[in-house]
Amino acid sequence: ALAPRCGWVLPGLEQRLAVPAAATARPYAAAAKTAKKDAKKDAKRSRQEKVKDEPRPRRRPLMAEPVDDVYLTWLYKRPSYELEQAVGMLKRFQELDFTPPKQFVYINVSLDMALQKKKKVDPFSSSVTLPYRFTDEVNKVLVFTENEQEAEVARQHGAAIVGGVELIKWILEDEIQADFYVAVPAIIPKLIPLRNKLRRKYPSIRRNSLGSDIPQMLRFFRECHEYAVEDESIIKTRIARLDMPTEHIIANLKTIIHDICTFKPSNFDPIVRSLVIRSSTSEGLLLKLDGILPEAEKVEEKEEKNAVDEDQQKPVQESVRT
């Protein structure tokens, strides 16, 4: 029978409504859920044990050089080339592909930044003057000075912006930007508010951007080539144009590599781990490092060997004298 509409409740229905939901749940539901979880854990553990027990597939050693022109690249070691040979190949690729002859040439440098224990070389940036310029672009240089004579000299030698402390506000608000910032020693204490803004471009003696010889600083920074470490251990930068003579491309590359090597002491492993050269439209060619890295390290090794030989010969000479 249906309950009346006047708000009456059937006998026993009130008791059912008063019982909490937890009490009406099935008593074996929690146990079944726990057992299901345990079964999943056991299955996962058994699969892991099977994977450990199975012998790992042996990887075939990579073959040295392919015989045919068409081959699977993952079966062979990546070929490496002499620098002059690689530049010639890039020029040949350009002729075969009918790509622009004045395209840029790039290098990708992989670095070994490790030092003693957990120490490593901090990511750095640097500027270098290349022996052969490959672009007509001129860097925008700002000169900080409050001396009228020095300001006039800076303008005569090609400074894009010249000024004193009045420029600080405009630089902080990004109203004025430049590729490089140089300063004379007299004004440097007043430029401290720009230290965090400019960071690596802040004038300093170590970067040769702080000094009294304004013409020399302008001559360097207006035509210098800048590069920086990316992703903690990679340098990607352009070095030349493909239509330049091969010896000019090689000279520019070696200049940059020699500058990179100065950021790590010579008593450690070379900072350059691998070097790849490419053009704007070609594949990358891995280079052999022999003859590219500076020979100062080899000279030091020879001197150390000679010192050891001398130490070994001294006791022999002393015994002969006695």
Short mmCIF file of C-alpha atoms in Angstrom, two decimals:
data_model
loop_
_atom_site.label_atom_id
_atom_site.label_comp_id
_atom_site.label_asym_id
_atom_site.label_seq_id
_atom_site.Cartn_x
_atom_site.Cartn_y
_atom_site.Cartn_z
CA ALA A 1 0.00 0.00 0.00
CA LEU A 2 1.13 3.54 -0.67
CA ALA A 3 1.84 5.92 2.19
CA PRO A 4 -0.70 8.71 2.72
CA ARG A 5 0.19 12.21 1.51
CA CYS A 6 -0.36 13.76 4.92
CA GLY A 7 3.20 13.02 5.99
CA TRP A 8 2.66 9.58 7.53
CA VAL A 9 5.48 7.06 7.28
CA LEU A 10 4.99 3.35 6.85
CA PRO A 11 6.01 1.15 9.75
CA GLY A 12 9.69 0.11 9.47
CA LEU A 13 10.54 2.77 6.88
CA GLU A 14 11.51 5.25 9.56
CA GLN A 15 13.94 2.75 11.02
CA ARG A 16 15.53 2.16 7.62
CA LEU A 17 16.03 5.86 7.08
CA ALA A 18 17.64 6.25 10.49
CA VAL A 19 20.29 3.55 9.80
CA PRO A 20 23.58 5.16 8.55
CA ALA A 21 24.80 4.35 5.04
CA ALA A 22 27.99 2.72 6.31
CA ALA A 23 25.99 0.16 8.22
CA THR A 24 24.01 -0.85 5.15
CA ALA A 25 27.14 -1.38 3.03
CA ARG A 26 28.17 -4.90 2.28
CA PRO A 27 30.65 -6.15 4.91
CA TYR A 28 32.85 -7.94 2.35
CA ALA A 29 33.32 -4.97 -0.07
CA ALA A 30 36.41 -3.54 1.69
CA ALA A 31 38.07 -6.93 1.91
CA ALA A 32 37.46 -7.59 -1.79
CA LYS A 33 38.96 -4.22 -2.71
CA THR A 34 42.09 -4.90 -0.63
CA ALA A 35 42.48 -8.33 -2.18
CA LYS A 36 42.23 -6.82 -5.66
CA LYS A 37 45.01 -4.32 -4.88
CA ASP A 38 47.21 -7.10 -3.51
CA ALA A 39 46.64 -9.13 -6.66
CA LYS A 40 47.70 -6.20 -8.84
CA LYS A 41 50.87 -5.69 -6.79
CA ASP A 42 51.73 -9.39 -7.03
CA ALA A 43 51.20 -9.36 -10.81
CA LYS A 44 53.38 -6.28 -11.20
CA ARG A 45 56.10 -7.81 -9.03
CA SER A 46 56.06 -11.02 -11.05
CA ARG A 47 56.38 -9.10 -14.33
CA GLN A 48 59.36 -7.15 -12.98
CA GLU A 49 61.04 -10.37 -11.88
CA LYS A 50 60.51 -11.92 -15.31
CA VAL A 51 62.06 -8.86 -16.99
CA LYS A 52 65.10 -9.12 -14.70
CA ASP A 53 65.50 -12.84 -15.37
CA GLU A 54 65.25 -12.47 -19.16
CA PRO A 55 68.64 -11.98 -20.83
CA ARG A 56 69.11 -8.59 -22.41
CA PRO A 57 69.39 -8.62 -26.20
CA ARG A 58 72.94 -8.16 -27.37
CA ARG A 59 73.47 -5.02 -29.36
CA ARG A 60 75.46 -5.54 -32.50
CA PRO A 61 78.62 -3.43 -32.66
CA LEU A 62 78.43 -0.56 -35.10
CA MET A 63 80.22 -1.09 -38.39
CA ALA A 64 82.92 1.33 -39.47
CA GLU A 65 82.11 2.47 -43.01
CA PRO A 66 79.23 1.64 -45.36
CA VAL A 67 80.00 0.00 -48.69
CA ASP A 68 77.03 1.36 -50.66
CA ASP A 69 75.67 4.89 -51.06
CA VAL A 70 72.32 3.91 -49.49
CA TYR A 71 72.49 2.42 -45.99
CA LEU A 72 70.87 2.45 -42.54
CA THR A 73 72.61 5.19 -40.58
CA TRP A 74 71.96 3.59 -37.18
CA LEU A 75 74.08 0.57 -38.16
CA TYR A 76 77.23 2.65 -38.66
CA LYS A 77 79.29 5.09 -36.67
CA ARG A 78 78.84 8.73 -37.57
CA PRO A 79 81.63 9.62 -40.00
CA SER A 80 84.03 12.41 -39.10
CA TYR A 81 85.94 14.57 -41.55
CA GLU A 82 89.00 16.77 -41.70
CA LEU A 83 88.16 20.46 -41.53
CA GLU A 84 89.25 21.31 -45.07
CA GLN A 85 87.45 18.27 -46.46
CA ALA A 86 84.22 19.19 -44.65
CA VAL A 87 84.25 22.76 -45.96
CA GLY A 88 84.74 21.43 -49.49
CA MET A 89 81.76 19.10 -49.01
CA LEU A 90 79.56 22.01 -47.89
CA LYS A 91 80.48 23.93 -51.01
CA ARG A 92 79.72 20.87 -53.13
CA PHE A 93 76.33 20.40 -51.43
CA GLN A 94 75.44 23.99 -52.33
CA GLU A 95 76.22 23.41 -56.01
CA LEU A 96 74.23 20.17 -56.18
CA ASP A 97 71.21 21.56 -54.32
CA PHE A 98 71.19 24.93 -56.17
CA THR A 99 70.96 26.81 -52.86
CA PRO A 100 72.17 30.41 -52.31
CA PRO A 101 75.99 30.58 -52.40
CA LYS A 102 76.17 33.41 -49.83
CA GLN A 103 74.44 31.48 -47.06
CA PHE A 104 75.96 31.44 -43.56
CA VAL A 105 78.21 28.70 -42.20
CA TYR A 106 77.50 27.57 -38.63
CA ILE A 107 79.23 25.46 -35.98
CA ASN A 108 77.68 23.52 -33.10
CA VAL A 109 80.19 22.99 -30.29
CA SER A 110 79.47 20.45 -27.55
CA LEU A 111 81.40 21.32 -24.37
CA ASP A 112 82.82 19.36 -21.45
CA MET A 113 82.25 21.76 -18.55
CA ALA A 114 83.36 19.38 -15.77
CA LEU A 115 86.13 20.32 -13.35
CA GLN A 116 87.26 18.76 -10.08
CA LYS A 117 84.67 16.78 -8.11
CA LYS A 118 81.25 18.40 -8.61
CA LYS A 119 82.57 21.74 -9.84
CA LYS A 120 82.10 22.84 -13.41
CA VAL A 121 82.69 25.79 -15.69
CA ASP A 122 79.87 28.31 -15.50
CA PRO A 123 78.06 29.10 -18.76
CA PHE A 124 79.85 32.00 -20.41
CA SER A 125 79.71 34.43 -23.31
CA SER A 126 82.56 36.03 -25.15
CA SER A 127 83.41 38.41 -27.98
CA VAL A 128 86.23 37.88 -30.44
CA THR A 129 87.57 39.67 -33.49
CA LEU A 130 87.50 37.36 -36.49
CA PRO A 131 90.36 37.58 -39.00
CA TYR A 132 87.89 37.74 -41.90
CA ARG A 133 84.59 39.59 -41.54
CA PHE A 134 81.62 37.95 -43.25
CA THR A 135 78.94 40.60 -42.73
CA ASP A 136 78.63 44.35 -43.14
CA GLU A 137 76.59 44.66 -39.94
CA VAL A 138 78.07 46.95 -37.30
CA ASN A 139 77.29 46.46 -33.61
CA LYS A 140 75.50 49.22 -31.73
CA VAL A 141 77.79 50.42 -28.91
CA LEU A 142 76.80 52.72 -26.03
CA VAL A 143 79.52 54.71 -24.23
CA PHE A 144 79.14 55.91 -20.64
CA THR A 145 81.10 59.08 -19.91
CA GLU A 146 80.45 62.48 -18.35
CA ASN A 147 83.49 64.15 -19.89
CA GLU A 148 82.65 66.31 -22.90
CA GLN A 149 85.98 65.66 -24.62
CA GLU A 150 85.65 61.89 -24.20
CA ALA A 151 82.06 62.08 -25.44
CA GLU A 152 83.17 63.90 -28.57
CA VAL A 153 85.90 61.31 -29.20
CA ALA A 154 83.32 58.54 -28.81
CA ARG A 155 81.00 60.14 -31.35
CA GLN A 156 83.83 60.60 -33.83
CA HIS A 157 84.75 56.91 -33.60
CA GLY A 158 81.25 55.59 -34.25
CA ALA A 159 79.52 55.31 -30.87
CA ALA A 160 75.76 54.90 -31.35
CA ILE A 161 74.84 56.48 -27.99
CA VAL A 162 76.95 58.60 -25.64
CA GLY A 163 75.88 59.86 -22.22
CA GLY A 164 76.16 59.74 -18.45
CA VAL A 165 73.89 58.84 -15.54
CA GLU A 166 70.88 60.31 -17.34
CA LEU A 167 70.84 57.16 -19.52
CA ILE A 168 70.26 54.84 -16.54
CA LYS A 169 66.53 55.55 -16.36
CA TRP A 170 66.01 54.99 -20.09
CA ILE A 171 67.96 51.71 -20.04
CA LEU A 172 66.00 50.39 -17.05
CA GLU A 173 62.75 51.18 -18.87
CA ASP A 174 64.01 49.54 -22.12
CA GLU A 175 63.77 52.84 -23.97
CA ILE A 176 67.45 52.53 -24.94
CA GLN A 177 69.13 49.28 -25.97
CA ALA A 178 72.53 48.49 -27.42
CA ASP A 179 74.57 45.47 -28.42
CA PHE A 180 77.48 46.43 -26.15
CA TYR A 181 78.03 48.88 -23.30
CA VAL A 182 81.44 50.43 -22.54
CA ALA A 183 82.41 52.91 -19.87
CA VAL A 184 85.32 54.95 -18.52
CA PRO A 185 86.51 54.21 -14.94
CA ALA A 186 85.35 57.57 -13.55
CA ILE A 187 81.65 56.83 -14.09
CA ILE A 188 81.51 53.15 -13.16
CA PRO A 189 80.52 53.69 -9.45
CA LYS A 190 77.38 55.51 -10.65
CA LEU A 191 76.30 52.62 -12.92
CA ILE A 192 75.66 50.08 -10.13
CA PRO A 193 71.82 50.25 -10.63
CA LEU A 194 72.40 48.74 -14.09
CA ARG A 195 74.34 45.70 -12.88
CA ASN A 196 71.32 43.38 -12.67
CA LYS A 197 69.79 44.81 -15.84
CA LEU A 198 72.82 44.46 -18.10
CA ARG A 199 74.30 41.33 -16.41
CA ARG A 200 76.98 39.98 -18.76
CA LYS A 201 77.02 43.19 -20.78
CA TYR A 202 77.80 45.33 -17.74
CA PRO A 203 81.13 47.14 -18.36
CA SER A 204 84.08 45.33 -16.78
CA ILE A 205 87.84 45.08 -17.19
CA ARG A 206 87.62 41.32 -17.75
CA ARG A 207 85.43 41.85 -20.82
CA ASN A 208 87.62 44.75 -22.04
CA SER A 209 84.58 47.05 -21.89
CA LEU A 210 85.92 49.26 -19.09
CA GLY A 211 88.89 51.52 -19.81
CA SER A 212 90.19 54.89 -20.85
CA ASP A 213 91.00 54.09 -24.48
CA ILE A 214 87.60 54.80 -26.00
CA PRO A 215 88.70 54.51 -29.68
CA GLN A 216 90.19 51.06 -29.08
CA MET A 217 87.10 49.78 -27.25
CA LEU A 218 84.82 51.10 -29.99
CA ARG A 219 86.97 49.60 -32.73
CA PHE A 220 86.73 46.18 -31.07
CA PHE A 221 83.06 46.09 -30.05
CA ARG A 222 81.69 47.60 -33.28
CA GLU A 223 83.16 44.75 -35.35
CA CYS A 224 83.52 41.87 -32.86
CA HIS A 225 81.69 38.54 -33.05
CA GLU A 226 79.76 37.44 -29.96
CA TYR A 227 78.82 33.89 -28.93
CA ALA A 228 77.36 32.34 -25.78
CA VAL A 229 76.79 28.96 -24.13
CA GLU A 230 73.24 27.62 -24.51
CA ASP A 231 71.61 24.81 -22.53
CA GLU A 232 74.64 24.74 -20.18
CA SER A 233 76.98 22.98 -22.63
CA ILE A 234 76.25 23.93 -26.26
CA ILE A 235 77.50 26.80 -28.42
CA LYS A 236 75.76 27.53 -31.72
CA THR A 237 77.12 30.38 -33.77
CA ARG A 238 77.77 31.42 -37.35
CA ILE A 239 81.37 31.85 -38.46
CA ALA A 240 81.45 32.76 -42.16
CA ARG A 241 79.68 32.73 -45.50
CA LEU A 242 79.87 29.73 -47.78
CA ASP A 243 81.17 31.72 -50.75
CA MET A 244 84.27 32.82 -48.81
CA PRO A 245 87.61 31.09 -49.58
CA THR A 246 88.12 27.85 -47.68
CA GLU A 247 91.16 29.17 -45.81
CA HIS A 248 89.14 32.15 -44.56
CA ILE A 249 86.39 29.90 -43.19
CA ILE A 250 88.98 27.71 -41.48
CA ALA A 251 90.75 30.72 -39.95
CA ASN A 252 87.50 32.08 -38.49
CA LEU A 253 86.56 28.69 -37.06
CA LYS A 254 89.91 28.18 -35.38
CA THR A 255 89.81 31.69 -33.90
CA ILE A 256 86.50 30.97 -32.16
CA ILE A 257 87.57 27.49 -30.99
CA HIS A 258 90.82 28.81 -29.53
CA ASP A 259 88.88 31.50 -27.66
CA ILE A 260 86.47 28.88 -26.27
CA CYS A 261 89.38 26.78 -25.00
CA THR A 262 90.60 29.65 -22.80
CA PHE A 263 87.60 29.23 -20.46
CA LYS A 264 88.87 25.92 -19.04
CA PRO A 265 92.32 25.30 -17.49
CA SER A 266 94.64 23.32 -19.74
CA ASN A 267 95.39 20.75 -17.01
CA PHE A 268 91.85 19.35 -17.42
CA ASP A 269 90.33 17.54 -20.38
CA PRO A 270 89.71 19.77 -23.41
CA ILE A 271 86.53 21.78 -23.10
CA VAL A 272 85.53 20.99 -26.71
CA ARG A 273 83.94 17.55 -26.78
CA SER A 274 82.65 17.50 -30.35
CA LEU A 275 82.39 19.94 -33.25
CA VAL A 276 79.87 19.99 -36.10
CA ILE A 277 79.94 22.33 -39.10
CA ARG A 278 77.02 23.02 -41.44
CA SER A 279 75.57 25.62 -43.75
CA SER A 280 72.07 27.10 -43.65
CA THR A 281 70.70 24.40 -45.97
CA SER A 282 72.98 21.39 -45.45
CA GLU A 283 73.32 18.57 -42.98
CA GLY A 284 75.85 18.77 -40.15
CA LEU A 285 79.29 17.24 -40.65
CA LEU A 286 81.22 15.97 -37.63
CA LEU A 287 84.80 17.26 -37.58
CA LYS A 288 87.98 15.63 -36.37
CA LEU A 289 89.46 17.73 -33.57
CA ASP A 290 93.09 17.03 -34.41
CA GLY A 291 94.64 20.19 -35.74
CA ILE A 292 91.72 22.37 -34.62
CA LEU A 293 92.26 22.55 -30.86
CA PRO A 294 95.14 24.75 -29.68
CA GLU A 295 98.49 22.97 -29.46
CA ALA A 296 99.43 24.57 -26.14
CA GLU A 297 98.12 21.53 -24.29
CA LYS A 298 100.36 19.21 -26.30
CA VAL A 299 103.36 21.44 -25.60
CA GLU A 300 102.66 21.32 -21.86
CA GLU A 301 102.42 17.54 -21.97
CA LYS A 302 105.82 17.36 -23.67
CA GLU A 303 107.32 19.66 -21.04
CA GLU A 304 105.91 17.47 -18.26
CA LYS A 305 107.37 14.36 -19.88
CA ASN A 306 110.74 16.06 -20.24
CA ALA A 307 110.65 17.07 -16.57
CA VAL A 308 109.91 13.46 -15.57
CA ASP A 309 112.75 12.19 -17.74
CA GLU A 310 115.14 14.70 -16.14
CA ASP A 311 114.10 13.61 -12.65
CA GLN A 312 114.72 9.98 -13.58
CA GLN A 313 118.15 10.79 -15.07
CA LYS A 314 119.38 12.78 -12.05
CA PRO A 315 119.90 9.79 -9.70
CA VAL A 316 121.76 7.97 -12.46
CA GLN A 317 124.11 10.92 -13.02
CA GLU A 318 124.72 11.30 -9.29
CA SER A 319 125.61 7.62 -8.93
CA VAL A 320 128.08 7.90 -11.82
CA ARG A 321 129.76 10.90 -10.18
CA THR A 322 130.16 9.05 -6.89
#
